[in-house]
XYZ file of C-alpha atoms in Angstrom:
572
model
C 26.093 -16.844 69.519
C 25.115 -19.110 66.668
C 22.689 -16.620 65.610
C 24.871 -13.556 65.533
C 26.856 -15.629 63.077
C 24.488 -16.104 60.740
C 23.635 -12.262 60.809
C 27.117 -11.755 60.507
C 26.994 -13.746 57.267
C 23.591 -12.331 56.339
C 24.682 -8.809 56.571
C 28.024 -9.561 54.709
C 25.917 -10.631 52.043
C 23.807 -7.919 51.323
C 26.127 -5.171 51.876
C 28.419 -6.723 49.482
C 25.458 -7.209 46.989
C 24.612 -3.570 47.766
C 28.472 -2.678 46.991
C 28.110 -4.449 43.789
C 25.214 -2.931 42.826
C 26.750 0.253 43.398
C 29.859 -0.157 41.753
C 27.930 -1.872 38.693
C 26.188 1.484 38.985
C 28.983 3.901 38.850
C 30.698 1.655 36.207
C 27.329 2.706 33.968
C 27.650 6.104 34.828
C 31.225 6.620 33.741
C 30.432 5.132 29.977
C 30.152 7.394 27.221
C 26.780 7.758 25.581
C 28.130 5.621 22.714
C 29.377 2.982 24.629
C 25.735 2.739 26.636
C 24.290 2.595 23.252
C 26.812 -0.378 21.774
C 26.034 -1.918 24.833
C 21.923 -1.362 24.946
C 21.760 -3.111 20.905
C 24.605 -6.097 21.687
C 21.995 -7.425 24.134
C 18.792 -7.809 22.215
C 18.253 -11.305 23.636
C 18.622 -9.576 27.001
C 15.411 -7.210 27.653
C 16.549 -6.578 31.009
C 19.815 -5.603 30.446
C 18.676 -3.023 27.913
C 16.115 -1.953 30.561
C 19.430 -1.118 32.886
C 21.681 0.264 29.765
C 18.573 2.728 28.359
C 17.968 3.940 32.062
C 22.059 4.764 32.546
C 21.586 6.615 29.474
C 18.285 8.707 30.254
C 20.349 9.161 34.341
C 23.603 10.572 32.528
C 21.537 12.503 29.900
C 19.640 14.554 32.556
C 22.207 14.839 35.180
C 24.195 16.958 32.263
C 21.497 18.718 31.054
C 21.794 17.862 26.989
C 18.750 17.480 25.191
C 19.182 15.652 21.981
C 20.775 12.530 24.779
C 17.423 12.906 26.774
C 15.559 12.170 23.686
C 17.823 9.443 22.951
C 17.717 8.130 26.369
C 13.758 8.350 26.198
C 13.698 6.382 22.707
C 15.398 3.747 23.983
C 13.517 3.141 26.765
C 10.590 3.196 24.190
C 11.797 0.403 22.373
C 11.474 -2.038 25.226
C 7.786 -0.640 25.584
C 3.903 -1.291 23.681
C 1.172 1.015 23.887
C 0.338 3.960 25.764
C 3.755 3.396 27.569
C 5.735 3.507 24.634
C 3.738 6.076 22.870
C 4.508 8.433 26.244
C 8.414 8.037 25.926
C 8.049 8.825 22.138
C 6.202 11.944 23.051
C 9.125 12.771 25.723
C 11.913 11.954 22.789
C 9.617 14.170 20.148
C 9.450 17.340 23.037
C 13.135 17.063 23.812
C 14.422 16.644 19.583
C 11.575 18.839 18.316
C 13.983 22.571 17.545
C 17.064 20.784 17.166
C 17.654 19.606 13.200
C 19.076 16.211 14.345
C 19.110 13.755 11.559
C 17.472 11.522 13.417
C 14.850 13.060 15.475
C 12.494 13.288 16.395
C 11.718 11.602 12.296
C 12.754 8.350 14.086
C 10.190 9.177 17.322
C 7.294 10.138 15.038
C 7.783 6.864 12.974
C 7.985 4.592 16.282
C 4.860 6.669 16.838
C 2.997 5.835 13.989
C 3.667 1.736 14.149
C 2.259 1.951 17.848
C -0.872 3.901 16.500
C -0.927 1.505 13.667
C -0.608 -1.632 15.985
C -4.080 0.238 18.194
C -6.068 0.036 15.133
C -5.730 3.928 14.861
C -4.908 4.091 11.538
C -5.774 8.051 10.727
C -2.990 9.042 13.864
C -0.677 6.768 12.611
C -0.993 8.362 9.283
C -0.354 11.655 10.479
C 2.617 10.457 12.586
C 4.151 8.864 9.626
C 3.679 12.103 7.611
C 5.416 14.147 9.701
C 8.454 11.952 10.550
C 8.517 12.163 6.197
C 8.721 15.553 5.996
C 11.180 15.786 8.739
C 13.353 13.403 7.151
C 12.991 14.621 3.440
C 15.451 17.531 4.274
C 18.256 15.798 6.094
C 18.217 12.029 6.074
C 16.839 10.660 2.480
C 17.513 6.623 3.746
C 15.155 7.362 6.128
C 12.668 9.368 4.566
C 12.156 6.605 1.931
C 12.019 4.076 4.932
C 9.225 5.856 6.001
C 7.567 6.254 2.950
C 7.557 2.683 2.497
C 6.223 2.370 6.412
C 3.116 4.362 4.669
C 3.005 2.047 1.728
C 2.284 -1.076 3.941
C 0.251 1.176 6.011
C -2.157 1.966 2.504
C -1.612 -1.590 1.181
C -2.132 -4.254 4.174
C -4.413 -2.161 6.597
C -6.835 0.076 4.472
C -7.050 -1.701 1.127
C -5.585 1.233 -0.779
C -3.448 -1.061 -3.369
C -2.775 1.638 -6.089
C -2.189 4.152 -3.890
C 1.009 1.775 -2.315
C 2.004 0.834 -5.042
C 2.971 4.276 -6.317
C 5.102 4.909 -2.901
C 6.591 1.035 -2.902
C 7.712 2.310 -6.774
C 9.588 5.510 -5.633
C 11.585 3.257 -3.129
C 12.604 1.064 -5.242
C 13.762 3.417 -7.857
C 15.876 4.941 -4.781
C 16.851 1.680 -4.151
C 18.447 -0.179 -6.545
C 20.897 3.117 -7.369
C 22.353 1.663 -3.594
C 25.035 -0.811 -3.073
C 22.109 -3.709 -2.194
C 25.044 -6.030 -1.109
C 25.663 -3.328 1.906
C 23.549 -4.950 4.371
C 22.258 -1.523 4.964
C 20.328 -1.678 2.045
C 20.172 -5.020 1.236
C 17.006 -5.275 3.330
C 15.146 -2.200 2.531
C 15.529 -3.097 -1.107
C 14.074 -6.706 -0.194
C 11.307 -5.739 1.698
C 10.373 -2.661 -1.140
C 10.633 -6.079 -3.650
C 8.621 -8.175 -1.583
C 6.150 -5.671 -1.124
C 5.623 -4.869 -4.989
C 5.234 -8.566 -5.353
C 2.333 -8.750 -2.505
C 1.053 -5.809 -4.052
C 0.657 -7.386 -7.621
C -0.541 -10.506 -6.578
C -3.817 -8.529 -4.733
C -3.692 -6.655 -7.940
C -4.111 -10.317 -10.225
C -1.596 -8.962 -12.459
C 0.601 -11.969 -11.889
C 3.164 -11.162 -14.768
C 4.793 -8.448 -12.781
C 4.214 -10.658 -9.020
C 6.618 -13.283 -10.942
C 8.807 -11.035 -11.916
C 9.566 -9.470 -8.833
C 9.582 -12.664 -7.240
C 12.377 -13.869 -9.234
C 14.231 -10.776 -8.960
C 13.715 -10.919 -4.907
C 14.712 -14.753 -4.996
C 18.110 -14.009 -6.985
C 18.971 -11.773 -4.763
C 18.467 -13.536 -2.121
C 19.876 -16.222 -3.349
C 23.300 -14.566 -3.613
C 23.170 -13.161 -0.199
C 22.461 -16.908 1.128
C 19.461 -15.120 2.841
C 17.149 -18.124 3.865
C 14.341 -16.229 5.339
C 13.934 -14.035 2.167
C 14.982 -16.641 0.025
C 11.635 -18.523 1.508
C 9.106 -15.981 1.516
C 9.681 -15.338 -2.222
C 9.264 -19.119 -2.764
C 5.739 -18.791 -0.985
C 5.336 -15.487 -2.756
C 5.317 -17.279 -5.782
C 3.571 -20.394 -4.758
C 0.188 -17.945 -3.911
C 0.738 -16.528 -7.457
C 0.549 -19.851 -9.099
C -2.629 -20.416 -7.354
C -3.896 -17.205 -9.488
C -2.468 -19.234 -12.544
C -4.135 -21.746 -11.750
C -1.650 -23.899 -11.737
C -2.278 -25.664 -8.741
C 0.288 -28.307 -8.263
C 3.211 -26.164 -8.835
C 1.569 -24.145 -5.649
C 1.286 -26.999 -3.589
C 5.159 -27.716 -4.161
C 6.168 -24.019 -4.270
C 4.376 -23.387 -1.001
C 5.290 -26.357 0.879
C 8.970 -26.057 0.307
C 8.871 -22.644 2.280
C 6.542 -23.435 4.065
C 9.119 -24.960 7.082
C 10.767 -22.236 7.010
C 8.464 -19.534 7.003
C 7.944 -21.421 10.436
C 11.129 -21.830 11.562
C 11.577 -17.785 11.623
C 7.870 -17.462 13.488
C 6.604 -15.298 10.825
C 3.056 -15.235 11.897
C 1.617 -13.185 8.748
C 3.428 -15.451 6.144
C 2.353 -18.676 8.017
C -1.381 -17.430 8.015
C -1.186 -16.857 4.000
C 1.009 -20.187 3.667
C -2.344 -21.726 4.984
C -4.757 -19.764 3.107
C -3.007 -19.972 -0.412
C -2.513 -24.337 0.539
C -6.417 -24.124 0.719
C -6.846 -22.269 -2.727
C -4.553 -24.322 -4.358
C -6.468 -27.747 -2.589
C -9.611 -26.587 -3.727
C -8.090 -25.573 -7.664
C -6.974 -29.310 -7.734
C -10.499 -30.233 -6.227
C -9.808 -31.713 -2.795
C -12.339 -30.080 -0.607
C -11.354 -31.391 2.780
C -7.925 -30.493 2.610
C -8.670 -26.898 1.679
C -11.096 -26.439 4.727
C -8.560 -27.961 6.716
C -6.313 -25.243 5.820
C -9.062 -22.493 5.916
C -9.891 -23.469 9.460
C -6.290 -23.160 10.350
C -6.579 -19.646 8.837
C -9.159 -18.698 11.051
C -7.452 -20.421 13.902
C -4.175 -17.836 13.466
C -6.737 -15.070 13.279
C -8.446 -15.988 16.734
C -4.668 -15.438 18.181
C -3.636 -12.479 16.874
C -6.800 -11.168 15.646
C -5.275 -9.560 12.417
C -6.774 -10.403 9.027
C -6.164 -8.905 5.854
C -8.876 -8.231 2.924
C -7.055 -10.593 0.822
C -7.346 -13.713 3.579
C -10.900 -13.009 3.984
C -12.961 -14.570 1.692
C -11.767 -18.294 2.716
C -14.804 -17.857 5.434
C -17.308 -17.565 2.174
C -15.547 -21.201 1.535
C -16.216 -22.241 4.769
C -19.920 -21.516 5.432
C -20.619 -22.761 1.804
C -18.884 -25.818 2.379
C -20.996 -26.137 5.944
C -23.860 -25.419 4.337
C -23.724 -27.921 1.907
C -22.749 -30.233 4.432
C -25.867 -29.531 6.647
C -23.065 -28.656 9.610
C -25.318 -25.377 10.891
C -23.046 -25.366 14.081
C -19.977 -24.579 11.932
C -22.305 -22.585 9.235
C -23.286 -20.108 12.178
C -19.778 -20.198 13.477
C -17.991 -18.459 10.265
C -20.506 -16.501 9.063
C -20.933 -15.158 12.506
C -17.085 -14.494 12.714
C -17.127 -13.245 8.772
C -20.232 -10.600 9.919
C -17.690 -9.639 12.848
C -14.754 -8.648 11.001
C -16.814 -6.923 8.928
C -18.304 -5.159 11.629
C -15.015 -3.949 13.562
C -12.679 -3.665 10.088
C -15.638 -2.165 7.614
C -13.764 1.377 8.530
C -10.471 0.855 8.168
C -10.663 -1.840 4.712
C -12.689 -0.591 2.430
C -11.572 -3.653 0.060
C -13.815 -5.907 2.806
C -16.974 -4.200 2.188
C -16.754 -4.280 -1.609
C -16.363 -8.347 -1.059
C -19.100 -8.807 0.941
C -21.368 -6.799 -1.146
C -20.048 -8.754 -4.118
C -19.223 -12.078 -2.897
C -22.182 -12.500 -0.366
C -25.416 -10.412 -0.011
C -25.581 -8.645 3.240
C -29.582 -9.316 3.056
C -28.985 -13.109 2.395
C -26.499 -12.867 5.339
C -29.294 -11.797 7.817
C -31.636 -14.061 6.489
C -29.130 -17.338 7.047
C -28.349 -15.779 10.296
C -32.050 -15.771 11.445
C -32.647 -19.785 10.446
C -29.761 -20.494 11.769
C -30.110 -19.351 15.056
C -33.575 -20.236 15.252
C -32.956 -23.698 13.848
C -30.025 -24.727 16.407
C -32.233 -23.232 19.741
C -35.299 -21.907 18.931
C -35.056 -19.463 21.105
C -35.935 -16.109 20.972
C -33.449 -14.108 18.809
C -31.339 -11.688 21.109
C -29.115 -9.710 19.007
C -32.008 -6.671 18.347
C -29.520 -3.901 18.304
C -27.024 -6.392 16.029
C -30.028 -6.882 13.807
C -31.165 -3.575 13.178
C -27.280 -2.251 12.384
C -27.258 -5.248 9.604
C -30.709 -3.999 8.552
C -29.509 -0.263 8.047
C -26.646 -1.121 6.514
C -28.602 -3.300 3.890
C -30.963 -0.089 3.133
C -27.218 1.848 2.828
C -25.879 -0.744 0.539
C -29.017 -0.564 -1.480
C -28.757 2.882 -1.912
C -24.909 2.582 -2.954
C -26.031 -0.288 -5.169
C -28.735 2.153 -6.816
C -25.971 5.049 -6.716
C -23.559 2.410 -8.099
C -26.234 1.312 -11.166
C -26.642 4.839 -12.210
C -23.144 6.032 -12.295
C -22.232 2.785 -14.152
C -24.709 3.320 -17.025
C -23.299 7.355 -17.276
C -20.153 5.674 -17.805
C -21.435 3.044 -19.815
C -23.446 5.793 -21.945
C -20.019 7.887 -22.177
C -17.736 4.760 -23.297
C -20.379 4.364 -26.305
C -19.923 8.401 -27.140
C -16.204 7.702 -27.288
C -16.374 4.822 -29.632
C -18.497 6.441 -31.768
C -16.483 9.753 -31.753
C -13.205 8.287 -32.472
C -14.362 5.882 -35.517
C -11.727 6.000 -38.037
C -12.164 9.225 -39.776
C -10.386 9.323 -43.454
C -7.129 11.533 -44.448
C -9.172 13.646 -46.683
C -11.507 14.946 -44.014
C -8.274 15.311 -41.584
C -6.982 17.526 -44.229
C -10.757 18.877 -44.989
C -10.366 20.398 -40.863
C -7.354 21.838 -40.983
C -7.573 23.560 -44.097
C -11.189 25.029 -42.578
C -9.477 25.853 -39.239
C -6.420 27.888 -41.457
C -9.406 29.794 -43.691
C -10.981 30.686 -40.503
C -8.235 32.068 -38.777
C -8.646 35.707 -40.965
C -11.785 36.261 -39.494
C -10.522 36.148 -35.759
C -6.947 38.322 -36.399
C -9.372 41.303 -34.798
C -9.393 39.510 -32.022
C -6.261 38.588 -30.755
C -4.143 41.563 -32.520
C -2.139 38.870 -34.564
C -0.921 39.073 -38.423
C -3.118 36.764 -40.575
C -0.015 35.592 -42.272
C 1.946 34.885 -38.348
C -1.172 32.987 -37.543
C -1.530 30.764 -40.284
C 1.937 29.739 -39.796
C 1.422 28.833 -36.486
C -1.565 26.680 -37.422
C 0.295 25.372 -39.470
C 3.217 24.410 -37.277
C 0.734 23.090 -34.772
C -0.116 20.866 -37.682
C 2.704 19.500 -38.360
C 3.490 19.380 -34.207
C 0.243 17.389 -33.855
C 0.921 14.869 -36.617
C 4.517 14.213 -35.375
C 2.950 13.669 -32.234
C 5.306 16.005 -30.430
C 2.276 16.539 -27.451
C 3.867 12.479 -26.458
C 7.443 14.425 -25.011
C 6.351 14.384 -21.258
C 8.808 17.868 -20.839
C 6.608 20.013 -23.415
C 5.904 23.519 -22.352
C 4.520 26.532 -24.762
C 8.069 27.614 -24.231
C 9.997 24.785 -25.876
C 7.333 25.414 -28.745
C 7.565 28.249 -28.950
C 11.421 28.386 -29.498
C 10.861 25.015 -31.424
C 8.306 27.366 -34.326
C 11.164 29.508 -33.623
C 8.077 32.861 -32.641
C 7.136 34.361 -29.101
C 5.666 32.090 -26.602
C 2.485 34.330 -25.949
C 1.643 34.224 -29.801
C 1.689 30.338 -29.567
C -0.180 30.418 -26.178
C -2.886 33.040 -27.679
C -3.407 31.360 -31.001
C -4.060 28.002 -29.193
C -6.660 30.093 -26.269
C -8.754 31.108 -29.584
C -8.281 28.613 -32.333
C -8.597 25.324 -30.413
C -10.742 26.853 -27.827
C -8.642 25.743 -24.680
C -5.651 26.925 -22.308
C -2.355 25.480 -23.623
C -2.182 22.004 -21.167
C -5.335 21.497 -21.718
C -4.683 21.641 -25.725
C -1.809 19.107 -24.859
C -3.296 16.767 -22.419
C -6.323 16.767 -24.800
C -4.331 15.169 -27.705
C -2.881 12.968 -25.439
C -5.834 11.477 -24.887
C -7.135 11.506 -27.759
C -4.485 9.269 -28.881
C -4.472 7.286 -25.840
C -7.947 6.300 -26.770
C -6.931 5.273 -30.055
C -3.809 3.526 -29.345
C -5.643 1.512 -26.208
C -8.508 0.472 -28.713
C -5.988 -0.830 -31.501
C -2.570 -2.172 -29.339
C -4.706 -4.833 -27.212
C -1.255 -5.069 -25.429
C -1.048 -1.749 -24.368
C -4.271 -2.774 -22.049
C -2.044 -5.394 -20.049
C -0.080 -1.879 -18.763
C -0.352 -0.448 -15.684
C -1.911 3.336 -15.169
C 1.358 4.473 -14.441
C 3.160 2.637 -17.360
C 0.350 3.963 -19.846
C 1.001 7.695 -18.088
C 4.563 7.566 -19.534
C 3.606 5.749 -22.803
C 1.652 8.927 -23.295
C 3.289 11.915 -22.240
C 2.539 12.133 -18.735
C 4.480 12.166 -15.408
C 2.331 10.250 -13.811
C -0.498 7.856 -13.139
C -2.332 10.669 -11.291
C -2.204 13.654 -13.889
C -2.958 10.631 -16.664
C -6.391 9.622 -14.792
C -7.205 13.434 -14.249
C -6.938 14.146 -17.905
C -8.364 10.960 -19.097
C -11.303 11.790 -16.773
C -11.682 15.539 -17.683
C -11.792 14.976 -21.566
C -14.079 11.628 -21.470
C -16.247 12.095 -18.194
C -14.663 8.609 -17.458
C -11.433 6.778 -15.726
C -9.079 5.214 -18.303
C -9.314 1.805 -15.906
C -13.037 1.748 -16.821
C -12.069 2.468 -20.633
C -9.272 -0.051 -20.675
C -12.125 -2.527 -19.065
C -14.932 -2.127 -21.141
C -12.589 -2.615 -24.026
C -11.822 -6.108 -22.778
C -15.319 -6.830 -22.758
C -15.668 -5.720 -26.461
C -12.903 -7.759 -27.501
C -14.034 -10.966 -25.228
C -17.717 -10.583 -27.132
């Protein structure tokens, strides 16, 4: 009797458990979609009650048959996912958005895509993924096409080493940016992180003018939000560029004051370049044991997480020089062995990496230390053949870069000294001496182009005058607006310039651009402290790209390397 009792109870239990579930159940399944979704983001601290509210949604979705909610349903469901799981609801959210012109998708699926790919070391797929959900998102949701352009940005900047190229895309955000109400917490963050990032970017860069500058722009407005987080990674932000300054002190306070922080909010990436920017600024001021200290706690955040930018890197080239010196060979062998591995499994994705170790340590010294090393700890027999022989190829590749490298800097170096001796200062009288020569000539090539003499010498002579106004510096100049400018048809103007200065009319116009790039950047030592893309305005152009191109077609070298070896000048 007793125990009928307790099954009594026992059943009660679970069938009213099993009532609750199902009324808990239909209660779900009578919610609007909206009302799911409210419910799915108020309980982000709950994972498993998102779990419950994204499956209600996929269940109603597919029992009424609408597409755009199954691909909703699916992305949620993706959010509470990593890896190949995640990436397979993404794929179900892309098939079931793909024909539909939503707003949203699948832009937003192809983007989730991309950090998943990203976060699998599969950089080129992630690419591609981002690339698409940009072009999807260019034509009917502009906040989120520029979101994902800056997703690509970081993508260039922190995991392949391609500053420039980020910096370009971090610029176009920012510009689209700032036009937003920033105090809208909609924006507010976007236009933070866009800041942030142009102030990493800068500081990789060494220009650490413009990383202050955004810094204090990011930390006012920060500041005025009462945004702590921010507030303290532009603190750091600056602290790591006063290391570049060399002012080390100011670092040490700087960096420690966001330091707890930076913590606090379990920003993993930020705490690992708190610790390597404390050991720069320890070894600036001189105090060697406090900067390994903070180097090994670098390498210590890489063991977790085993993510490690370029920029962290070369506070391993402290480390086995300090060892070294030291006579530590267990510790030696310990970071130059870790230093060869990222190498080894990063060398394709940051190209930055392999320029340091070929600059910063030898990859034939490297093998060598590694050999006396091992054979000076155990002397036993070495084991790491196929290890050996990968490091020994890749020496005979870097020496043929190097060799490649050599020769293609003394073409350059060869073309910089053309240049300089080209654009000595030539006189007014010989200026005038040309033109007046190209004007006589111009009779004996009328046959030619079916022109009157007297129409083409006024031409020349408007181009004259166009070319010492420096008209070719208006970045909208077409042989159009010339041509109504000389106030004569635009084919005339476009001929005249095809036979008389030899080339089509851009290139006639990008030519004098930089020709007078050249001589502005070798007297204006300040106009050498300007970015690409700033000197691309400052000279007619629309951009940093169609600057270089130019530069590079009428010298046979990149204005960087110009602007560079005209520092060394000056410094000698």
């Amino acid at each position: 009797m007793t125990h009928f009792k307790y099954f009594i109870i026992l059943f009660l239990v679970l069938f009213s458990s099993f009532l609750f579930a199902q009324s808990k159940k239909n209660n779900l399944d009578g919610l609007p979609f909206i009302k799911l979704k409210e419910l799915f983001i108020k309980n982000e601290q709950n994972k498993n009650a998102q779990l419950e509210y994204a499956r209600a949604y996929l269940a109603k979705a597919e029992k009424n048959n609408i597409a755009i909610e199954k691909a909703r349903g699916f992305y949620l469901l993706a959010l509470l996912k990593d890896g190949d799981e995640a990436i397979k609801l993404l794929d179900s959210t892309i098939y079931y958005s793909k024909n539909l012109n939503d707003s949203k998708f699948p832009a937003y699926a192809y983007s989730k895509k991309a950090y998943q790919l990203k976060n699998k070391f599969k950089y080129k797929k992630a690419i591609d993924n981002f690339l698409i959900a940009e072009r999807l998102a260019k034509n009917n949701n502009l906040d989120f096409y520029y979101d994902v352009k800056f997703s690509i940005g970081l993508l260039r900047s922190e995991e392949l080493g391609e500053v420039h190229e980020a910096l370009d895309l971090y610029k176009e955000c920012f510009n689209y940016y700032k036009k937003k109400d920033i105090k809208n917490r909609q924006y507010y963050y976007a236009y933070q992180d866009v800041i942030f990032a142009l102030a990493d970017a800068y500081i990789t860069l060494n220009q650490t003018d413009s990383t202050t500058y955004y810094n204090k722009l990011g930390y006012k407005e920060s500041k005025s939000m009462k945004d702590v987080e921010y507030n303290a990674l532009f603190i750091l932000n600056e602290g790591a560029n006063l290391t570049l300054k060399k002012n080390h002190r100011a670092a040490l306070d700087s960096i420690n004051k966001a330091f707890p922080k930076i913590v606090f909010y379990k920003n993993t990436g930020n705490v690992l370049a708190s610790y390597y920017y404390l050991g720069k600024a320890y070894d600036g001021l001189g105090n060697k044991k406090d900067a390994v200290k903070n180097f090994i706690k670098v390498d210590s955040i890489y063991t977790i997480t085993k993510r490690i930018t370029p920029e962290f890197t070369s506070g391993y080239l402290y480390l086995i020089s300090y060892f070294k010196n030291n006579g530590d060979k267990e510790n030696q062998l310990k970071y130059l062995t870790r230093y060869m591995y990222i190498d080894s499994v990063l060398q394709n994705n940051y190209k930055e990496l392999t320029k340091k170790l070929q600059k910063e340590y030898d990859i034939p010294n490297l093998i060598s230390e590694k050999e006396n090393l091992i054979e000076s700890l155990n002397n036993e027999q070495i084991k790491f053949y196929w290890g050996l022989g990968t490091l020994f190829l890749a020496t005979i590749g870097v020496g043929g870069f190097g060799m490649h490298q050599y020769q293609l800097k003394k073409r350059y170096r060869s073309r910089f000294e053309k240049i300089m001796k080209e654009t000595a200062i030539i006189s007014d009288n010989e200026i005038e001496e040309n033109k007046d020569k190209e004007i006589k000539i111009a009779g004996t090539k009328i046959e030619d182009i079916g022109i009157a003499e007297e129409l083409v010498n006024q031409i020349l002579v408007k181009l004259d005058a166009f070319e010492k106004r420096k008209g070719y510096l208006e970045s909208n100049i077409t042989v159009q607006i010339l041509s109504t400018t000389f106030e004569t048809n635009s084919k005339y103007v476009s001929k005249i310039v095809n036979v008389y200065k030899g080339k089509t009319f851009t290139q006639y116009i990008n030519d004098l651009r930089v020709e007078h790039a050249i001589t502005q950047l070798q007297e204006n030592k300040m106009l050498r402290k300007y970015t690409i893309q700033a000197l691309a305005l400052e000279f007619g152009f629309n951009n940093a790209e169609s600057f270089s191109i130019a530069f590079y077609k009428k010298t046979g070298i990149k204005p960087t390397y110009f602007i560079k070896e005209l520092e060394e000048l000056s410094k000698n």
